[in-house]
Amino acid sequence: MGWRTGWIEAYGSPEDNSAFWDSVSATSYLADLSGPLELHHGTEDEDVPLAFSLRLAEQARNAGQIADLYTYEGDNHNISGNFSTAMQRTIAFFDSVLK
């Protein structure tokens, strides 16, 4: 049993107990971000749907935050086909934000 199944059994589904699920969702706190957000997502990710990253970026922008999303066509969860590009972008992001 995965953590989500256990939580549903303990707290109910998101439809039945939206207060709990909103309290543990990172999207409930996007207005509290203190810096920009950079997301990377392979379009063929079988672990996390691309829609999740698209929605997160949109919600962050709607909350007045900077959110950049890079998608990698045909790539998987590990972005293994575009790993060098993703890492170059990540390093540039951290250099621009943290230095």
PDB file of C-alpha atoms in Angstrom:
ATOM      1  CA  MET A   1       0.000   0.000   0.000  1.00  0.00           C
ATOM      2  CA  GLY A   2       1.356   3.406  -0.969  1.00  0.00           C
ATOM      3  CA  TRP A   3       1.261   6.506   1.199  1.00  0.00           C
ATOM      4  CA  ARG A   4      -1.619   8.034  -0.771  1.00  0.00           C
ATOM      5  CA  THR A   5      -3.797   4.963  -0.247  1.00  0.00           C
ATOM      6  CA  GLY A   6      -2.989   5.009   3.461  1.00  0.00           C
ATOM      7  CA  TRP A   7      -3.858   8.671   3.723  1.00  0.00           C
ATOM      8  CA  ILE A   8      -7.140   8.155   1.892  1.00  0.00           C
ATOM      9  CA  GLU A   9      -8.027   5.377   4.325  1.00  0.00           C
ATOM     10  CA  ALA A  10      -7.063   7.568   7.304  1.00  0.00           C
ATOM     11  CA  TYR A  11      -8.402  10.956   6.171  1.00  0.00           C
ATOM     12  CA  GLY A  12     -10.843  10.297   3.345  1.00  0.00           C
ATOM     13  CA  SER A  13     -10.572  11.227  -0.303  1.00  0.00           C
ATOM     14  CA  PRO A  14      -9.767  14.751  -1.481  1.00  0.00           C
ATOM     15  CA  GLU A  15     -13.425  15.129  -2.434  1.00  0.00           C
ATOM     16  CA  ASP A  16     -14.597  14.037   1.023  1.00  0.00           C
ATOM     17  CA  ASN A  17     -12.014  15.929   3.090  1.00  0.00           C
ATOM     18  CA  SER A  18     -10.717  18.849   1.061  1.00  0.00           C
ATOM     19  CA  ALA A  19      -9.544  20.716   4.192  1.00  0.00           C
ATOM     20  CA  PHE A  20      -7.020  17.986   5.024  1.00  0.00           C
ATOM     21  CA  TRP A  21      -5.799  17.558   1.456  1.00  0.00           C
ATOM     22  CA  ASP A  22      -5.465  21.318   0.957  1.00  0.00           C
ATOM     23  CA  SER A  23      -3.412  21.519   4.165  1.00  0.00           C
ATOM     24  CA  VAL A  24      -0.825  19.035   2.857  1.00  0.00           C
ATOM     25  CA  SER A  25      -0.729  20.317  -0.714  1.00  0.00           C
ATOM     26  CA  ALA A  26       2.224  22.467  -1.724  1.00  0.00           C
ATOM     27  CA  THR A  27      -0.072  24.359  -4.077  1.00  0.00           C
ATOM     28  CA  SER A  28      -1.866  25.811  -1.048  1.00  0.00           C
ATOM     29  CA  TYR A  29       1.287  27.738  -0.150  1.00  0.00           C
ATOM     30  CA  LEU A  30       2.475  29.089  -3.487  1.00  0.00           C
ATOM     31  CA  ALA A  31       1.961  32.704  -2.423  1.00  0.00           C
ATOM     32  CA  ASP A  32       4.553  32.074   0.316  1.00  0.00           C
ATOM     33  CA  LEU A  33       7.395  31.252  -2.096  1.00  0.00           C
ATOM     34  CA  SER A  34      10.361  33.530  -1.517  1.00  0.00           C
ATOM     35  CA  GLY A  35      12.015  32.960  -4.875  1.00  0.00           C
ATOM     36  CA  PRO A  36      11.470  31.748  -8.413  1.00  0.00           C
ATOM     37  CA  LEU A  37      10.506  28.192  -9.265  1.00  0.00           C
ATOM     38  CA  GLU A  38      12.039  26.101 -12.048  1.00  0.00           C
ATOM     39  CA  LEU A  39      10.403  22.850 -13.144  1.00  0.00           C
ATOM     40  CA  HIS A  40      11.646  20.160 -15.539  1.00  0.00           C
ATOM     41  CA  HIS A  41       9.348  17.439 -16.874  1.00  0.00           C
ATOM     42  CA  GLY A  42       9.608  14.703 -19.477  1.00  0.00           C
ATOM     43  CA  THR A  43       6.480  14.428 -21.608  1.00  0.00           C
ATOM     44  CA  GLU A  44       6.516  10.622 -21.363  1.00  0.00           C
ATOM     45  CA  ASP A  45       6.912  10.524 -17.571  1.00  0.00           C
ATOM     46  CA  GLU A  46       5.006   7.469 -16.343  1.00  0.00           C
ATOM     47  CA  ASP A  47       5.413   8.357 -12.654  1.00  0.00           C
ATOM     48  CA  VAL A  48       4.160  11.942 -12.505  1.00  0.00           C
ATOM     49  CA  PRO A  49       1.681  13.240 -15.074  1.00  0.00           C
ATOM     50  CA  LEU A  50       2.867  16.232 -17.095  1.00  0.00           C
ATOM     51  CA  ALA A  51      -0.424  17.907 -16.193  1.00  0.00           C
ATOM     52  CA  PHE A  52       0.798  18.190 -12.584  1.00  0.00           C
ATOM     53  CA  SER A  53       3.777  20.363 -13.577  1.00  0.00           C
ATOM     54  CA  LEU A  54       1.705  22.384 -16.038  1.00  0.00           C
ATOM     55  CA  ARG A  55      -0.856  23.084 -13.320  1.00  0.00           C
ATOM     56  CA  LEU A  56       1.798  23.862 -10.686  1.00  0.00           C
ATOM     57  CA  ALA A  57       3.517  26.387 -12.970  1.00  0.00           C
ATOM     58  CA  GLU A  58       0.189  28.001 -13.833  1.00  0.00           C
ATOM     59  CA  GLN A  59      -0.925  28.171 -10.204  1.00  0.00           C
ATOM     60  CA  ALA A  60       2.416  29.665  -9.134  1.00  0.00           C
ATOM     61  CA  ARG A  61       2.155  32.339 -11.822  1.00  0.00           C
ATOM     62  CA  ASN A  62      -1.435  33.059 -10.802  1.00  0.00           C
ATOM     63  CA  ALA A  63      -0.144  33.533  -7.240  1.00  0.00           C
ATOM     64  CA  GLY A  64       2.262  36.187  -8.550  1.00  0.00           C
ATOM     65  CA  GLN A  65       5.353  33.981  -8.565  1.00  0.00           C
ATOM     66  CA  ILE A  66       7.965  33.389 -11.237  1.00  0.00           C
ATOM     67  CA  ALA A  67       7.707  29.815 -12.513  1.00  0.00           C
ATOM     68  CA  ASP A  68       9.634  28.473 -15.473  1.00  0.00           C
ATOM     69  CA  LEU A  69       8.721  25.058 -16.853  1.00  0.00           C
ATOM     70  CA  TYR A  70      10.911  23.103 -19.237  1.00  0.00           C
ATOM     71  CA  THR A  71       9.400  20.085 -20.938  1.00  0.00           C
ATOM     72  CA  TYR A  72      11.413  17.409 -22.670  1.00  0.00           C
ATOM     73  CA  GLU A  73       9.562  15.813 -25.558  1.00  0.00           C
ATOM     74  CA  GLY A  74       9.479  12.023 -25.362  1.00  0.00           C
ATOM     75  CA  ASP A  75      11.577  11.895 -22.215  1.00  0.00           C
ATOM     76  CA  ASN A  76      10.861   9.949 -19.024  1.00  0.00           C
ATOM     77  CA  HIS A  77      10.679  10.758 -15.315  1.00  0.00           C
ATOM     78  CA  ASN A  78      14.469  10.870 -14.996  1.00  0.00           C
ATOM     79  CA  ILE A  79      14.838  13.100 -18.061  1.00  0.00           C
ATOM     80  CA  SER A  80      17.544  10.638 -19.080  1.00  0.00           C
ATOM     81  CA  GLY A  81      17.491  11.619 -22.755  1.00  0.00           C
ATOM     82  CA  ASN A  82      17.971  15.315 -21.985  1.00  0.00           C
ATOM     83  CA  PHE A  83      19.785  15.077 -18.670  1.00  0.00           C
ATOM     84  CA  SER A  84      22.723  17.293 -19.697  1.00  0.00           C
ATOM     85  CA  THR A  85      20.411  20.038 -20.942  1.00  0.00           C
ATOM     86  CA  ALA A  86      18.280  19.848 -17.795  1.00  0.00           C
ATOM     87  CA  MET A  87      21.365  20.024 -15.558  1.00  0.00           C
ATOM     88  CA  GLN A  88      22.836  22.944 -17.512  1.00  0.00           C
ATOM     89  CA  ARG A  89      19.554  24.808 -17.085  1.00  0.00           C
ATOM     90  CA  THR A  90      19.422  23.906 -13.393  1.00  0.00           C
ATOM     91  CA  ILE A  91      22.987  25.093 -12.765  1.00  0.00           C
ATOM     92  CA  ALA A  92      22.300  28.348 -14.630  1.00  0.00           C
ATOM     93  CA  PHE A  93      19.116  28.802 -12.572  1.00  0.00           C
ATOM     94  CA  PHE A  94      20.942  28.317  -9.266  1.00  0.00           C
ATOM     95  CA  ASP A  95      23.792  30.561 -10.418  1.00  0.00           C
ATOM     96  CA  SER A  96      21.353  33.342 -11.273  1.00  0.00           C
ATOM     97  CA  VAL A  97      19.245  32.991  -8.123  1.00  0.00           C
ATOM     98  CA  LEU A  98      21.769  32.092  -5.425  1.00  0.00           C
ATOM     99  CA  LYS A  99      24.911  33.970  -6.428  1.00  0.00           C
TER     100      LYS A  99
END
